[in-house]
Amino acid sequence: MKRISVSLLYIIAAASLSLAACSSKSGRDSNVSGTQHSISAAEIEKIEELADSLEPYKAFLQGGIPSKGEDESRFLDDFCQNDSDHTQIRYALFDMTGDEWPELHVLTDGGYSIHTIRNDRLLTWYTGDKRQRPLNNRAVLERVESTNGTHYAYIVLDNKGKDFFVARFSEPRRGSKTKHLFSIGNDYDADVKLTKADWDKLTEPFLSIDSDQIIWKEIRKKDGSLNWY
């Protein structure tokens, strides 16, 4: 992998950008900070039409039912680390699989998780780092700041919520002697060292995908009740 040419990386990266929507249907600079946007009337109307079907999401956010994962069922509190009052929890409804059915995205102080409903049962579809966010094209972007620079992971999920494609790339802090890095997959030893110009050209398509279609909401109203639609 270390001998892979930069031109080949361009080809792989370009192909990967079409995978997010395609892979999920076979079974979107990103808003990593989670800035909230207003919800349109059409979006509210659609959610209201699905109100009864989305009841498991509401019950989970209220702590009434667990979400079943591969190994265990977990309540909302189990996805939190120290936030027993749920002051840091945010959630969003957004279709990650292309079936026009919204998944429930939950951000806590302990991580990021995606939940879906199958046969009237609430299932944990994906779990990841709390610094991950969904994009408009149904991929997931992770951004981590460190003393060495900024580290990214662009993740495409299949229709079962498993990693289908992963690109990792790092940008050193200004003045640092650390190189610009890029790799495909989870092999951290396979990083390719790039010039800044090549790195910018290679990563710009990933980092330019927006996330404004994901509308994050605080879980609680001021009176402590669930902040549902």
PDB file of N, CA and C in Angstrom, residues 86-139:
ATOM      1  N   HIS A  86     -28.849  13.844  30.717  1.00  0.00           N
ATOM      2  CA  HIS A  86     -29.111  13.925  29.273  1.00  0.00           C
ATOM      3  C   HIS A  86     -28.994  15.350  28.720  1.00  0.00           C
ATOM      4  N   THR A  87     -28.179  16.175  29.337  1.00  0.00           N
ATOM      5  CA  THR A  87     -28.032  17.559  28.863  1.00  0.00           C
ATOM      6  C   THR A  87     -27.200  17.665  27.590  1.00  0.00           C
ATOM      7  N   GLN A  88     -26.448  16.615  27.265  1.00  0.00           N
ATOM      8  CA  GLN A  88     -25.574  16.647  26.092  1.00  0.00           C
ATOM      9  C   GLN A  88     -26.112  15.841  24.917  1.00  0.00           C
ATOM     10  N   ILE A  89     -27.256  15.225  25.089  1.00  0.00           N
ATOM     11  CA  ILE A  89     -27.793  14.362  24.031  1.00  0.00           C
ATOM     12  C   ILE A  89     -28.492  15.180  22.951  1.00  0.00           C
ATOM     13  N   ARG A  90     -28.191  14.855  21.716  1.00  0.00           N
ATOM     14  CA  ARG A  90     -28.906  15.397  20.567  1.00  0.00           C
ATOM     15  C   ARG A  90     -29.311  14.237  19.669  1.00  0.00           C
ATOM     16  N   TYR A  91     -30.356  14.454  18.889  1.00  0.00           N
ATOM     17  CA  TYR A  91     -30.794  13.391  17.988  1.00  0.00           C
ATOM     18  C   TYR A  91     -31.282  13.987  16.670  1.00  0.00           C
ATOM     19  N   ALA A  92     -31.377  13.139  15.654  1.00  0.00           N
ATOM     20  CA  ALA A  92     -31.857  13.562  14.340  1.00  0.00           C
ATOM     21  C   ALA A  92     -32.522  12.384  13.659  1.00  0.00           C
ATOM     22  N   LEU A  93     -33.423  12.683  12.741  1.00  0.00           N
ATOM     23  CA  LEU A  93     -34.041  11.666  11.903  1.00  0.00           C
ATOM     24  C   LEU A  93     -33.545  11.875  10.478  1.00  0.00           C
ATOM     25  N   PHE A  94     -32.931  10.840   9.919  1.00  0.00           N
ATOM     26  CA  PHE A  94     -32.349  10.964   8.588  1.00  0.00           C
ATOM     27  C   PHE A  94     -32.184   9.578   7.976  1.00  0.00           C
ATOM     28  N   ASP A  95     -32.582   9.440   6.716  1.00  0.00           N
ATOM     29  CA  ASP A  95     -32.520   8.160   6.009  1.00  0.00           C
ATOM     30  C   ASP A  95     -31.086   7.835   5.614  1.00  0.00           C
ATOM     31  N   MET A  96     -30.545   6.764   6.175  1.00  0.00           N
ATOM     32  CA  MET A  96     -29.174   6.345   5.864  1.00  0.00           C
ATOM     33  C   MET A  96     -29.109   5.192   4.867  1.00  0.00           C
ATOM     34  N   THR A  97     -30.232   4.561   4.571  1.00  0.00           N
ATOM     35  CA  THR A  97     -30.211   3.367   3.722  1.00  0.00           C
ATOM     36  C   THR A  97     -30.856   3.563   2.369  1.00  0.00           C
ATOM     37  N   GLY A  98     -31.446   4.725   2.098  1.00  0.00           N
ATOM     38  CA  GLY A  98     -32.041   4.992   0.799  1.00  0.00           C
ATOM     39  C   GLY A  98     -33.404   4.371   0.600  1.00  0.00           C
ATOM     40  N   ASP A  99     -34.042   3.913   1.695  1.00  0.00           N
ATOM     41  CA  ASP A  99     -35.360   3.293   1.562  1.00  0.00           C
ATOM     42  C   ASP A  99     -36.487   4.249   1.911  1.00  0.00           C
ATOM     43  N   GLU A 100     -36.162   5.545   2.057  1.00  0.00           N
ATOM     44  CA  GLU A 100     -37.121   6.600   2.377  1.00  0.00           C
ATOM     45  C   GLU A 100     -37.724   6.432   3.768  1.00  0.00           C
ATOM     46  N   TRP A 101     -37.059   5.669   4.609  1.00  0.00           N
ATOM     47  CA  TRP A 101     -37.458   5.509   6.004  1.00  0.00           C
ATOM     48  C   TRP A 101     -36.361   6.115   6.870  1.00  0.00           C
ATOM     49  N   PRO A 102     -36.682   7.097   7.717  1.00  0.00           N
ATOM     50  CA  PRO A 102     -35.626   7.762   8.487  1.00  0.00           C
ATOM     51  C   PRO A 102     -35.088   6.894   9.614  1.00  0.00           C
ATOM     52  N   GLU A 103     -33.766   6.875   9.748  1.00  0.00           N
ATOM     53  CA  GLU A 103     -33.127   6.252  10.901  1.00  0.00           C
ATOM     54  C   GLU A 103     -33.003   7.295  12.013  1.00  0.00           C
ATOM     55  N   LEU A 104     -32.881   6.805  13.242  1.00  0.00           N
ATOM     56  CA  LEU A 104     -32.687   7.686  14.395  1.00  0.00           C
ATOM     57  C   LEU A 104     -31.204   7.790  14.699  1.00  0.00           C
ATOM     58  N   HIS A 105     -30.656   9.012  14.632  1.00  0.00           N
ATOM     59  CA  HIS A 105     -29.248   9.268  14.927  1.00  0.00           C
ATOM     60  C   HIS A 105     -29.167   9.887  16.318  1.00  0.00           C
ATOM     61  N   VAL A 106     -28.303   9.344  17.161  1.00  0.00           N
ATOM     62  CA  VAL A 106     -28.193   9.821  18.536  1.00  0.00           C
ATOM     63  C   VAL A 106     -26.740  10.148  18.867  1.00  0.00           C
ATOM     64  N   LEU A 107     -26.518  11.352  19.389  1.00  0.00           N
ATOM     65  CA  LEU A 107     -25.199  11.792  19.841  1.00  0.00           C
ATOM     66  C   LEU A 107     -25.229  11.939  21.359  1.00  0.00           C
ATOM     67  N   THR A 108     -24.329  11.238  22.044  1.00  0.00           N
ATOM     68  CA  THR A 108     -24.210  11.366  23.488  1.00  0.00           C
ATOM     69  C   THR A 108     -22.756  11.669  23.831  1.00  0.00           C
ATOM     70  N   ASP A 109     -22.477  11.834  25.123  1.00  0.00           N
ATOM     71  CA  ASP A 109     -21.094  12.030  25.536  1.00  0.00           C
ATOM     72  C   ASP A 109     -20.290  10.741  25.436  1.00  0.00           C
ATOM     73  N   GLY A 110     -20.971   9.645  25.126  1.00  0.00           N
ATOM     74  CA  GLY A 110     -20.288   8.365  25.006  1.00  0.00           C
ATOM     75  C   GLY A 110     -20.105   7.870  23.589  1.00  0.00           C
ATOM     76  N   GLY A 111     -20.785   8.486  22.611  1.00  0.00           N
ATOM     77  CA  GLY A 111     -20.619   8.020  21.243  1.00  0.00           C
ATOM     78  C   GLY A 111     -21.734   8.470  20.324  1.00  0.00           C
ATOM     79  N   TYR A 112     -21.672   7.964  19.107  1.00  0.00           N
ATOM     80  CA  TYR A 112     -22.651   8.246  18.060  1.00  0.00           C
ATOM     81  C   TYR A 112     -23.279   6.915  17.647  1.00  0.00           C
ATOM     82  N   SER A 113     -24.588   6.870  17.585  1.00  0.00           N
ATOM     83  CA  SER A 113     -25.251   5.626  17.206  1.00  0.00           C
ATOM     84  C   SER A 113     -26.409   5.905  16.264  1.00  0.00           C
ATOM     85  N   ILE A 114     -26.714   4.910  15.443  1.00  0.00           N
ATOM     86  CA  ILE A 114     -27.825   4.984  14.497  1.00  0.00           C
ATOM     87  C   ILE A 114     -28.745   3.807  14.783  1.00  0.00           C
ATOM     88  N   HIS A 115     -30.039   4.098  14.831  1.00  0.00           N
ATOM     89  CA  HIS A 115     -31.019   3.069  15.152  1.00  0.00           C
ATOM     90  C   HIS A 115     -32.087   3.017  14.065  1.00  0.00           C
ATOM     91  N   THR A 116     -32.627   1.835  13.838  1.00  0.00           N
ATOM     92  CA  THR A 116     -33.661   1.677  12.826  1.00  0.00           C
ATOM     93  C   THR A 116     -34.736   0.739  13.344  1.00  0.00           C
ATOM     94  N   ILE A 117     -35.818   0.643  12.618  1.00  0.00           N
ATOM     95  CA  ILE A 117     -36.935  -0.207  13.018  1.00  0.00           C
ATOM     96  C   ILE A 117     -37.135  -1.297  11.976  1.00  0.00           C
ATOM     97  N   ARG A 118     -37.103  -2.524  12.420  1.00  0.00           N
ATOM     98  CA  ARG A 118     -37.336  -3.674  11.542  1.00  0.00           C
ATOM     99  C   ARG A 118     -38.357  -4.588  12.219  1.00  0.00           C
ATOM    100  N   ASN A 119     -39.439  -4.886  11.503  1.00  0.00           N
ATOM    101  CA  ASN A 119     -40.487  -5.749  12.056  1.00  0.00           C
ATOM    102  C   ASN A 119     -40.965  -5.247  13.422  1.00  0.00           C
ATOM    103  N   ASP A 120     -41.168  -3.943  13.495  1.00  0.00           N
ATOM    104  CA  ASP A 120     -41.663  -3.274  14.708  1.00  0.00           C
ATOM    105  C   ASP A 120     -40.695  -3.358  15.875  1.00  0.00           C
ATOM    106  N   ARG A 121     -39.449  -3.724  15.634  1.00  0.00           N
ATOM    107  CA  ARG A 121     -38.447  -3.801  16.702  1.00  0.00           C
ATOM    108  C   ARG A 121     -37.373  -2.747  16.468  1.00  0.00           C
ATOM    109  N   LEU A 122     -36.927  -2.107  17.546  1.00  0.00           N
ATOM    110  CA  LEU A 122     -35.873  -1.101  17.463  1.00  0.00           C
ATOM    111  C   LEU A 122     -34.511  -1.781  17.498  1.00  0.00           C
ATOM    112  N   LEU A 123     -33.698  -1.535  16.477  1.00  0.00           N
ATOM    113  CA  LEU A 123     -32.392  -2.163  16.361  1.00  0.00           C
ATOM    114  C   LEU A 123     -31.290  -1.117  16.300  1.00  0.00           C
ATOM    115  N   THR A 124     -30.155  -1.428  16.898  1.00  0.00           N
ATOM    116  CA  THR A 124     -28.966  -0.579  16.773  1.00  0.00           C
ATOM    117  C   THR A 124     -28.277  -0.932  15.472  1.00  0.00           C
ATOM    118  N   TRP A 125     -28.316  -0.021  14.507  1.00  0.00           N
ATOM    119  CA  TRP A 125     -27.801  -0.275  13.159  1.00  0.00           C
ATOM    120  C   TRP A 125     -26.303   0.010  13.063  1.00  0.00           C
ATOM    121  N   TYR A 126     -25.827   1.012  13.832  1.00  0.00           N
ATOM    122  CA  TYR A 126     -24.412   1.402  13.772  1.00  0.00           C
ATOM    123  C   TYR A 126     -24.028   2.111  15.063  1.00  0.00           C
ATOM    124  N   THR A 127     -22.833   1.854  15.535  1.00  0.00           N
ATOM    125  CA  THR A 127     -22.272   2.606  16.660  1.00  0.00           C
ATOM    126  C   THR A 127     -20.874   3.085  16.284  1.00  0.00           C
ATOM    127  N   GLY A 128     -20.538   4.315  16.676  1.00  0.00           N
ATOM    128  CA  GLY A 128     -19.233   4.866  16.357  1.00  0.00           C
ATOM    129  C   GLY A 128     -18.795   5.886  17.390  1.00  0.00           C
ATOM    130  N   ASP A 129     -17.712   6.591  17.073  1.00  0.00           N
ATOM    131  CA  ASP A 129     -17.126   7.584  17.948  1.00  0.00           C
ATOM    132  C   ASP A 129     -18.024   8.824  18.040  1.00  0.00           C
ATOM    133  N   LYS A 130     -17.996   9.501  19.185  1.00  0.00           N
ATOM    134  CA  LYS A 130     -18.823  10.697  19.387  1.00  0.00           C
ATOM    135  C   LYS A 130     -18.411  11.860  18.491  1.00  0.00           C
ATOM    136  N   ARG A 131     -17.257  11.751  17.841  1.00  0.00           N
ATOM    137  CA  ARG A 131     -16.807  12.798  16.917  1.00  0.00           C
ATOM    138  C   ARG A 131     -17.207  12.507  15.483  1.00  0.00           C
ATOM    139  N   GLN A 132     -18.025  11.514  15.265  1.00  0.00           N
ATOM    140  CA  GLN A 132     -18.532  11.195  13.939  1.00  0.00           C
ATOM    141  C   GLN A 132     -19.870  11.871  13.697  1.00  0.00           C
ATOM    142  N   ARG A 133     -20.111  12.223  12.414  1.00  0.00           N
ATOM    143  CA  ARG A 133     -21.379  12.813  12.011  1.00  0.00           C
ATOM    144  C   ARG A 133     -21.790  12.266  10.642  1.00  0.00           C
ATOM    145  N   PRO A 134     -23.096  12.121  10.408  1.00  0.00           N
ATOM    146  CA  PRO A 134     -23.557  11.692   9.084  1.00  0.00           C
ATOM    147  C   PRO A 134     -23.479  12.844   8.090  1.00  0.00           C
ATOM    148  N   LEU A 135     -23.312  12.498   6.823  1.00  0.00           N
ATOM    149  CA  LEU A 135     -23.259  13.479   5.746  1.00  0.00           C
ATOM    150  C   LEU A 135     -24.487  13.331   4.851  1.00  0.00           C
ATOM    151  N   ASN A 136     -24.726  14.332   4.016  1.00  0.00           N
ATOM    152  CA  ASN A 136     -25.896  14.311   3.143  1.00  0.00           C
ATOM    153  C   ASN A 136     -25.915  13.121   2.188  1.00  0.00           C
ATOM    154  N   ASN A 137     -24.750  12.568   1.853  1.00  0.00           N
ATOM    155  CA  ASN A 137     -24.700  11.439   0.924  1.00  0.00           C
ATOM    156  C   ASN A 137     -24.745  10.092   1.633  1.00  0.00           C
ATOM    157  N   ARG A 138     -25.084  10.113   2.928  1.00  0.00           N
ATOM    158  CA  ARG A 138     -25.260   8.918   3.757  1.00  0.00           C
ATOM    159  C   ARG A 138     -23.945   8.271   4.171  1.00  0.00           C
ATOM    160  N   ALA A 139     -22.854   8.940   3.965  1.00  0.00           N
ATOM    161  CA  ALA A 139     -21.587   8.485   4.531  1.00  0.00           C
ATOM    162  C   ALA A 139     -21.445   9.097   5.924  1.00  0.00           C
TER     163      ALA A 139
END
